[in-house]
Amino acid sequence: LTSGDLVLQAEGTLPAGTQVTLDGQARDWPTFKSGKPRAALEVRVPGGRHVVEITAPGYVPWSAELNVDARGKLVEEVSLARQAVKVKVSFMPEAAQVKVDGKVLREAGGAGPLELEISADAELELSAPGYVTQKARVSPADAEKGTSVELKPVRHAYALTSEPLGAAVFVDGKDAGKVTPAVLKLSVGQKVELRAPCHDAATVVLTAPADPEELVQLAGTLARQPNCK
């Protein structure tokens, strides 16, 4: 008649290894056979005030002083927050805009790595002109070694032709396996050369289209070498 029920209800999923201390007595948070923590811990306690502390590796301890009515039931919501850790993150390009969990941390034009203090798995979003916007996760596990995020350049469709036709296409010094006329997906900044026997190589300058879906038409003229047969 002098006892009541105390129910600790987890908000979300608690991590493995969660422990509860009730009035100085430690116990493990209940789990299923699989080892996954259960959604709630229910315990019969004497009516009155009780001190509860909940701990888990890598999380901020949760504590509360709760008053349980005799012959009553008290349900208390429990939510654990990740402990803040510092993670060094480097970016390519360094001038990219950096967002953390949707909030702008650094505007475009910055330089050098950032040291982030995060209290949960943080979502980074990087964007820069000429590059594909990218999202990446940074977790407390990266605290010791740090991490890096590299953006990929935007690729556009280019229709290459030449005078004369049939010139081999080389991208960044490597044979692309194409001859003009040809359509290739390329990034602004890549070096494109057209080569043909008895002709000087011609460099084609890549330009970004106003519309990302636009097919950019580019042409190169190869000068014929004198006395070449």
PDB file of C-alpha atoms in Angstrom:
ATOM      1  CA  LEU A   1       0.000   0.000   0.000  1.00  0.00           C
ATOM      2  CA  THR A   2       2.968   2.315   0.470  1.00  0.00           C
ATOM      3  CA  SER A   3       4.566   1.508  -2.907  1.00  0.00           C
ATOM      4  CA  GLY A   4       4.174   3.017  -6.344  1.00  0.00           C
ATOM      5  CA  ASP A   5       5.407   2.347  -9.871  1.00  0.00           C
ATOM      6  CA  LEU A   6       8.220   4.342 -11.453  1.00  0.00           C
ATOM      7  CA  VAL A   7       8.417   4.068 -15.244  1.00  0.00           C
ATOM      8  CA  LEU A   8      11.432   5.467 -17.088  1.00  0.00           C
ATOM      9  CA  GLN A   9      10.376   5.839 -20.714  1.00  0.00           C
ATOM     10  CA  ALA A  10      13.150   6.267 -23.302  1.00  0.00           C
ATOM     11  CA  GLU A  11      12.738   8.955 -25.950  1.00  0.00           C
ATOM     12  CA  GLY A  12      14.102   7.232 -29.035  1.00  0.00           C
ATOM     13  CA  THR A  13      16.553   4.342 -28.803  1.00  0.00           C
ATOM     14  CA  LEU A  14      19.002   4.221 -25.939  1.00  0.00           C
ATOM     15  CA  PRO A  15      22.565   3.062 -26.669  1.00  0.00           C
ATOM     16  CA  ALA A  16      23.857  -0.336 -25.638  1.00  0.00           C
ATOM     17  CA  GLY A  17      25.479  -0.331 -22.226  1.00  0.00           C
ATOM     18  CA  THR A  18      22.986   2.084 -20.657  1.00  0.00           C
ATOM     19  CA  GLN A  19      22.965   1.833 -16.849  1.00  0.00           C
ATOM     20  CA  VAL A  20      20.582   3.142 -14.221  1.00  0.00           C
ATOM     21  CA  THR A  21      21.361   4.117 -10.641  1.00  0.00           C
ATOM     22  CA  LEU A  22      18.259   4.307  -8.437  1.00  0.00           C
ATOM     23  CA  ASP A  23      18.822   5.660  -4.949  1.00  0.00           C
ATOM     24  CA  GLY A  24      22.464   4.576  -5.124  1.00  0.00           C
ATOM     25  CA  GLN A  25      21.729   1.074  -6.413  1.00  0.00           C
ATOM     26  CA  ALA A  26      23.075   0.363  -9.906  1.00  0.00           C
ATOM     27  CA  ARG A  27      21.316  -1.811 -12.457  1.00  0.00           C
ATOM     28  CA  ASP A  28      21.480  -2.346 -16.215  1.00  0.00           C
ATOM     29  CA  TRP A  29      18.772  -0.922 -18.430  1.00  0.00           C
ATOM     30  CA  PRO A  30      16.602  -3.895 -19.506  1.00  0.00           C
ATOM     31  CA  THR A  31      17.276  -5.372 -22.930  1.00  0.00           C
ATOM     32  CA  PHE A  32      15.731  -7.864 -25.314  1.00  0.00           C
ATOM     33  CA  LYS A  33      17.463 -11.188 -25.958  1.00  0.00           C
ATOM     34  CA  SER A  34      19.094  -9.547 -28.970  1.00  0.00           C
ATOM     35  CA  GLY A  35      20.784  -7.065 -26.631  1.00  0.00           C
ATOM     36  CA  LYS A  36      18.741  -4.112 -27.923  1.00  0.00           C
ATOM     37  CA  PRO A  37      17.590  -1.847 -25.059  1.00  0.00           C
ATOM     38  CA  ARG A  38      13.895  -1.959 -24.237  1.00  0.00           C
ATOM     39  CA  ALA A  39      11.749   1.159 -24.547  1.00  0.00           C
ATOM     40  CA  ALA A  40      11.073   1.466 -20.805  1.00  0.00           C
ATOM     41  CA  LEU A  41      12.194   0.419 -17.344  1.00  0.00           C
ATOM     42  CA  GLU A  42       9.415  -0.109 -14.816  1.00  0.00           C
ATOM     43  CA  VAL A  43      10.182  -0.684 -11.152  1.00  0.00           C
ATOM     44  CA  ARG A  44       8.131  -0.803  -7.905  1.00  0.00           C
ATOM     45  CA  VAL A  45       9.481   1.683  -5.352  1.00  0.00           C
ATOM     46  CA  PRO A  46       8.341   3.008  -1.972  1.00  0.00           C
ATOM     47  CA  GLY A  47       6.247   6.152  -2.208  1.00  0.00           C
ATOM     48  CA  GLY A  48       8.318   9.303  -1.881  1.00  0.00           C
ATOM     49  CA  ARG A  49      11.284  11.001  -3.463  1.00  0.00           C
ATOM     50  CA  HIS A  50      13.885   9.016  -5.436  1.00  0.00           C
ATOM     51  CA  VAL A  51      17.134   9.960  -7.156  1.00  0.00           C
ATOM     52  CA  VAL A  52      17.725   8.473 -10.598  1.00  0.00           C
ATOM     53  CA  GLU A  53      20.865   8.692 -12.738  1.00  0.00           C
ATOM     54  CA  ILE A  54      21.243   7.145 -16.195  1.00  0.00           C
ATOM     55  CA  THR A  55      24.606   6.795 -17.923  1.00  0.00           C
ATOM     56  CA  ALA A  56      25.894   5.393 -21.235  1.00  0.00           C
ATOM     57  CA  PRO A  57      29.333   5.477 -22.870  1.00  0.00           C
ATOM     58  CA  GLY A  58      29.754   8.634 -24.952  1.00  0.00           C
ATOM     59  CA  TYR A  59      26.609  10.314 -23.607  1.00  0.00           C
ATOM     60  CA  VAL A  60      25.932  13.082 -21.084  1.00  0.00           C
ATOM     61  CA  PRO A  61      24.651  11.550 -17.816  1.00  0.00           C
ATOM     62  CA  TRP A  62      20.931  12.109 -17.162  1.00  0.00           C
ATOM     63  CA  SER A  63      19.699  12.602 -13.613  1.00  0.00           C
ATOM     64  CA  ALA A  64      16.497  13.584 -11.874  1.00  0.00           C
ATOM     65  CA  GLU A  65      14.886  13.653  -8.421  1.00  0.00           C
ATOM     66  CA  LEU A  66      11.414  12.129  -8.789  1.00  0.00           C
ATOM     67  CA  ASN A  67       8.475  11.970  -6.402  1.00  0.00           C
ATOM     68  CA  VAL A  68       6.432   8.770  -6.689  1.00  0.00           C
ATOM     69  CA  ASP A  69       2.980   8.656  -5.136  1.00  0.00           C
ATOM     70  CA  ALA A  70       2.093   5.600  -3.085  1.00  0.00           C
ATOM     71  CA  ARG A  71      -0.262   3.344  -5.102  1.00  0.00           C
ATOM     72  CA  GLY A  72       0.402   5.598  -8.086  1.00  0.00           C
ATOM     73  CA  LYS A  73       2.452   5.479 -11.279  1.00  0.00           C
ATOM     74  CA  LEU A  74       4.973   8.090 -12.402  1.00  0.00           C
ATOM     75  CA  VAL A  75       6.135   8.011 -16.030  1.00  0.00           C
ATOM     76  CA  GLU A  76       9.288  10.013 -16.723  1.00  0.00           C
ATOM     77  CA  GLU A  77      10.680  10.601 -20.213  1.00  0.00           C
ATOM     78  CA  VAL A  78      14.410   9.948 -20.585  1.00  0.00           C
ATOM     79  CA  SER A  79      16.544  11.363 -23.399  1.00  0.00           C
ATOM     80  CA  LEU A  80      20.336  11.059 -23.515  1.00  0.00           C
ATOM     81  CA  ALA A  81      22.459  13.622 -25.364  1.00  0.00           C
ATOM     82  CA  ARG A  82      25.785  12.854 -26.990  1.00  0.00           C
ATOM     83  CA  GLN A  83      28.838  14.232 -25.205  1.00  0.00           C
ATOM     84  CA  ALA A  84      30.405  17.065 -27.159  1.00  0.00           C
ATOM     85  CA  VAL A  85      33.667  16.206 -28.907  1.00  0.00           C
ATOM     86  CA  LYS A  86      35.955  18.180 -31.182  1.00  0.00           C
ATOM     87  CA  VAL A  87      36.556  16.891 -34.698  1.00  0.00           C
ATOM     88  CA  LYS A  88      38.980  18.433 -37.186  1.00  0.00           C
ATOM     89  CA  VAL A  89      37.501  18.465 -40.684  1.00  0.00           C
ATOM     90  CA  SER A  90      39.321  19.503 -43.865  1.00  0.00           C
ATOM     91  CA  PHE A  91      37.597  20.364 -47.126  1.00  0.00           C
ATOM     92  CA  MET A  92      38.342  20.375 -50.846  1.00  0.00           C
ATOM     93  CA  PRO A  93      37.894  23.006 -52.140  1.00  0.00           C
ATOM     94  CA  GLU A  94      38.715  24.927 -48.970  1.00  0.00           C
ATOM     95  CA  ALA A  95      36.546  27.853 -50.110  1.00  0.00           C
ATOM     96  CA  ALA A  96      33.339  25.806 -49.937  1.00  0.00           C
ATOM     97  CA  GLN A  97      30.389  26.980 -47.887  1.00  0.00           C
ATOM     98  CA  VAL A  98      29.969  24.745 -44.831  1.00  0.00           C
ATOM     99  CA  LYS A  99      26.661  23.926 -43.144  1.00  0.00           C
ATOM    100  CA  VAL A 100      26.278  21.786 -40.030  1.00  0.00           C
ATOM    101  CA  ASP A 101      22.831  20.265 -39.473  1.00  0.00           C
ATOM    102  CA  GLY A 102      21.345  22.843 -41.856  1.00  0.00           C
ATOM    103  CA  LYS A 103      22.973  25.916 -40.265  1.00  0.00           C
ATOM    104  CA  VAL A 104      25.679  27.903 -42.066  1.00  0.00           C
ATOM    105  CA  LEU A 105      28.908  27.506 -40.126  1.00  0.00           C
ATOM    106  CA  ARG A 106      31.178  29.186 -42.659  1.00  0.00           C
ATOM    107  CA  GLU A 107      30.301  31.148 -45.763  1.00  0.00           C
ATOM    108  CA  ALA A 108      31.955  30.398 -49.098  1.00  0.00           C
ATOM    109  CA  GLY A 109      35.438  31.855 -49.366  1.00  0.00           C
ATOM    110  CA  GLY A 110      36.883  30.495 -46.136  1.00  0.00           C
ATOM    111  CA  ALA A 111      40.180  28.658 -45.972  1.00  0.00           C
ATOM    112  CA  GLY A 112      41.758  25.912 -43.949  1.00  0.00           C
ATOM    113  CA  PRO A 113      40.240  23.084 -41.890  1.00  0.00           C
ATOM    114  CA  LEU A 114      37.595  23.591 -39.218  1.00  0.00           C
ATOM    115  CA  GLU A 115      37.484  22.182 -35.720  1.00  0.00           C
ATOM    116  CA  LEU A 116      33.859  21.268 -35.021  1.00  0.00           C
ATOM    117  CA  GLU A 117      32.433  20.654 -31.585  1.00  0.00           C
ATOM    118  CA  ILE A 118      29.544  18.260 -32.048  1.00  0.00           C
ATOM    119  CA  SER A 119      27.131  16.720 -29.571  1.00  0.00           C
ATOM    120  CA  ALA A 120      25.638  14.157 -31.959  1.00  0.00           C
ATOM    121  CA  ASP A 121      26.322  12.690 -35.363  1.00  0.00           C
ATOM    122  CA  ALA A 122      26.534  15.905 -37.355  1.00  0.00           C
ATOM    123  CA  GLU A 123      25.523  16.261 -40.987  1.00  0.00           C
ATOM    124  CA  LEU A 124      27.832  18.460 -43.033  1.00  0.00           C
ATOM    125  CA  GLU A 125      26.678  20.065 -46.258  1.00  0.00           C
ATOM    126  CA  LEU A 126      29.328  21.558 -48.546  1.00  0.00           C
ATOM    127  CA  SER A 127      28.693  23.653 -51.623  1.00  0.00           C
ATOM    128  CA  ALA A 128      30.902  25.631 -53.988  1.00  0.00           C
ATOM    129  CA  PRO A 129      30.489  27.050 -57.506  1.00  0.00           C
ATOM    130  CA  GLY A 130      31.396  24.429 -60.102  1.00  0.00           C
ATOM    131  CA  TYR A 131      31.091  21.544 -57.652  1.00  0.00           C
ATOM    132  CA  VAL A 132      28.323  19.105 -56.740  1.00  0.00           C
ATOM    133  CA  THR A 133      26.802  19.902 -53.334  1.00  0.00           C
ATOM    134  CA  GLN A 134      27.647  17.063 -50.991  1.00  0.00           C
ATOM    135  CA  LYS A 135      26.461  15.888 -47.588  1.00  0.00           C
ATOM    136  CA  ALA A 136      28.568  13.850 -45.202  1.00  0.00           C
ATOM    137  CA  ARG A 137      28.284  12.543 -41.656  1.00  0.00           C
ATOM    138  CA  VAL A 138      30.826  13.395 -38.975  1.00  0.00           C
ATOM    139  CA  SER A 139      30.617  11.402 -35.750  1.00  0.00           C
ATOM    140  CA  PRO A 140      32.439  11.428 -32.402  1.00  0.00           C
ATOM    141  CA  ALA A 141      34.359   8.397 -33.675  1.00  0.00           C
ATOM    142  CA  ASP A 142      36.272  10.829 -35.957  1.00  0.00           C
ATOM    143  CA  ALA A 143      37.558  12.825 -32.973  1.00  0.00           C
ATOM    144  CA  GLU A 144      41.039  11.286 -32.865  1.00  0.00           C
ATOM    145  CA  LYS A 145      41.969  11.058 -36.545  1.00  0.00           C
ATOM    146  CA  GLY A 146      39.772  13.813 -38.004  1.00  0.00           C
ATOM    147  CA  THR A 147      38.121  13.502 -41.391  1.00  0.00           C
ATOM    148  CA  SER A 148      38.048  15.145 -44.809  1.00  0.00           C
ATOM    149  CA  VAL A 149      35.357  15.832 -47.396  1.00  0.00           C
ATOM    150  CA  GLU A 150      36.144  16.326 -51.091  1.00  0.00           C
ATOM    151  CA  LEU A 151      33.578  17.758 -53.491  1.00  0.00           C
ATOM    152  CA  LYS A 152      33.274  16.420 -57.013  1.00  0.00           C
ATOM    153  CA  PRO A 153      33.317  18.923 -59.891  1.00  0.00           C
ATOM    154  CA  VAL A 154      30.071  19.387 -61.788  1.00  0.00           C
ATOM    155  CA  ARG A 155      30.151  17.488 -65.083  1.00  0.00           C
ATOM    156  CA  HIS A 156      28.517  18.912 -68.209  1.00  0.00           C
ATOM    157  CA  ALA A 157      27.780  17.372 -71.593  1.00  0.00           C
ATOM    158  CA  TYR A 158      30.062  18.618 -74.378  1.00  0.00           C
ATOM    159  CA  ALA A 159      29.677  17.940 -78.091  1.00  0.00           C
ATOM    160  CA  LEU A 160      33.171  18.115 -79.581  1.00  0.00           C
ATOM    161  CA  THR A 161      33.878  18.505 -83.250  1.00  0.00           C
ATOM    162  CA  SER A 162      37.014  19.403 -85.147  1.00  0.00           C
ATOM    163  CA  GLU A 163      38.535  20.446 -88.408  1.00  0.00           C
ATOM    164  CA  PRO A 164      39.500  17.947 -89.698  1.00  0.00           C
ATOM    165  CA  LEU A 165      37.074  15.395 -88.287  1.00  0.00           C
ATOM    166  CA  GLY A 166      38.316  12.150 -86.766  1.00  0.00           C
ATOM    167  CA  ALA A 167      40.680  13.773 -84.253  1.00  0.00           C
ATOM    168  CA  ALA A 168      41.386  11.696 -81.142  1.00  0.00           C
ATOM    169  CA  VAL A 169      40.186  13.224 -77.875  1.00  0.00           C
ATOM    170  CA  PHE A 170      42.583  13.385 -74.918  1.00  0.00           C
ATOM    171  CA  VAL A 171      41.377  14.452 -71.452  1.00  0.00           C
ATOM    172  CA  ASP A 172      44.004  15.492 -68.901  1.00  0.00           C
ATOM    173  CA  GLY A 173      46.637  13.873 -71.076  1.00  0.00           C
ATOM    174  CA  LYS A 174      44.854  10.511 -71.346  1.00  0.00           C
ATOM    175  CA  ASP A 175      43.210   9.046 -74.423  1.00  0.00           C
ATOM    176  CA  ALA A 176      39.437   9.236 -73.895  1.00  0.00           C
ATOM    177  CA  GLY A 177      38.838   6.517 -76.494  1.00  0.00           C
ATOM    178  CA  LYS A 178      36.778   8.909 -78.640  1.00  0.00           C
ATOM    179  CA  VAL A 179      37.270  10.637 -81.976  1.00  0.00           C
ATOM    180  CA  THR A 180      35.422  13.704 -83.204  1.00  0.00           C
ATOM    181  CA  PRO A 181      32.548  14.207 -83.464  1.00  0.00           C
ATOM    182  CA  ALA A 182      31.976  12.966 -79.915  1.00  0.00           C
ATOM    183  CA  VAL A 183      29.894  13.741 -76.825  1.00  0.00           C
ATOM    184  CA  LEU A 184      31.598  13.534 -73.429  1.00  0.00           C
ATOM    185  CA  LYS A 185      30.776  14.380 -69.821  1.00  0.00           C
ATOM    186  CA  LEU A 186      33.504  16.710 -68.595  1.00  0.00           C
ATOM    187  CA  SER A 187      34.203  19.172 -65.804  1.00  0.00           C
ATOM    188  CA  VAL A 188      35.270  22.766 -66.337  1.00  0.00           C
ATOM    189  CA  GLY A 189      38.976  22.861 -65.574  1.00  0.00           C
ATOM    190  CA  GLN A 190      39.829  19.603 -67.278  1.00  0.00           C
ATOM    191  CA  LYS A 191      42.319  19.876 -70.119  1.00  0.00           C
ATOM    192  CA  VAL A 192      40.976  18.653 -73.457  1.00  0.00           C
ATOM    193  CA  GLU A 193      43.178  18.185 -76.519  1.00  0.00           C
ATOM    194  CA  LEU A 194      42.356  17.078 -80.047  1.00  0.00           C
ATOM    195  CA  ARG A 195      45.080  15.200 -81.872  1.00  0.00           C
ATOM    196  CA  ALA A 196      45.380  13.964 -85.446  1.00  0.00           C
ATOM    197  CA  PRO A 197      48.285  12.680 -87.575  1.00  0.00           C
ATOM    198  CA  CYS A 198      50.177  15.420 -89.434  1.00  0.00           C
ATOM    199  CA  HIS A 199      48.405  18.131 -87.405  1.00  0.00           C
ATOM    200  CA  ASP A 200      49.330  20.188 -84.382  1.00  0.00           C
ATOM    201  CA  ALA A 201      47.248  19.356 -81.298  1.00  0.00           C
ATOM    202  CA  ALA A 202      44.443  21.786 -80.533  1.00  0.00           C
ATOM    203  CA  THR A 203      43.349  22.656 -77.019  1.00  0.00           C
ATOM    204  CA  VAL A 204      39.615  23.065 -76.441  1.00  0.00           C
ATOM    205  CA  VAL A 205      38.574  25.451 -73.651  1.00  0.00           C
ATOM    206  CA  LEU A 206      35.640  24.136 -71.630  1.00  0.00           C
ATOM    207  CA  THR A 207      32.971  26.638 -70.592  1.00  0.00           C
ATOM    208  CA  ALA A 208      30.113  26.077 -68.154  1.00  0.00           C
ATOM    209  CA  PRO A 209      26.621  26.252 -69.682  1.00  0.00           C
ATOM    210  CA  ALA A 210      23.995  28.653 -68.339  1.00  0.00           C
ATOM    211  CA  ASP A 211      21.631  25.688 -68.047  1.00  0.00           C
ATOM    212  CA  PRO A 212      23.156  22.543 -66.476  1.00  0.00           C
ATOM    213  CA  GLU A 213      21.127  20.421 -68.923  1.00  0.00           C
ATOM    214  CA  GLU A 214      22.475  22.251 -71.966  1.00  0.00           C
ATOM    215  CA  LEU A 215      24.678  20.404 -74.463  1.00  0.00           C
ATOM    216  CA  VAL A 216      27.677  22.659 -75.064  1.00  0.00           C
ATOM    217  CA  GLN A 217      28.930  22.733 -78.642  1.00  0.00           C
ATOM    218  CA  LEU A 218      32.714  23.131 -78.955  1.00  0.00           C
ATOM    219  CA  ALA A 219      34.995  22.962 -81.966  1.00  0.00           C
ATOM    220  CA  GLY A 220      38.723  22.862 -82.469  1.00  0.00           C
ATOM    221  CA  THR A 221      40.834  23.526 -85.552  1.00  0.00           C
ATOM    222  CA  LEU A 222      44.029  21.526 -85.943  1.00  0.00           C
ATOM    223  CA  ALA A 223      46.730  23.187 -88.035  1.00  0.00           C
ATOM    224  CA  ARG A 224      48.278  20.903 -90.610  1.00  0.00           C
ATOM    225  CA  GLN A 225      52.013  20.349 -90.307  1.00  0.00           C
ATOM    226  CA  PRO A 226      53.963  21.252 -93.441  1.00  0.00           C
ATOM    227  CA  ASN A 227      55.744  18.494 -95.368  1.00  0.00           C
ATOM    228  CA  CYS A 228      53.981  15.778 -93.354  1.00  0.00           C
ATOM    229  CA  LYS A 229      52.762  12.800 -95.333  1.00  0.00           C
TER     230      LYS A 229
END
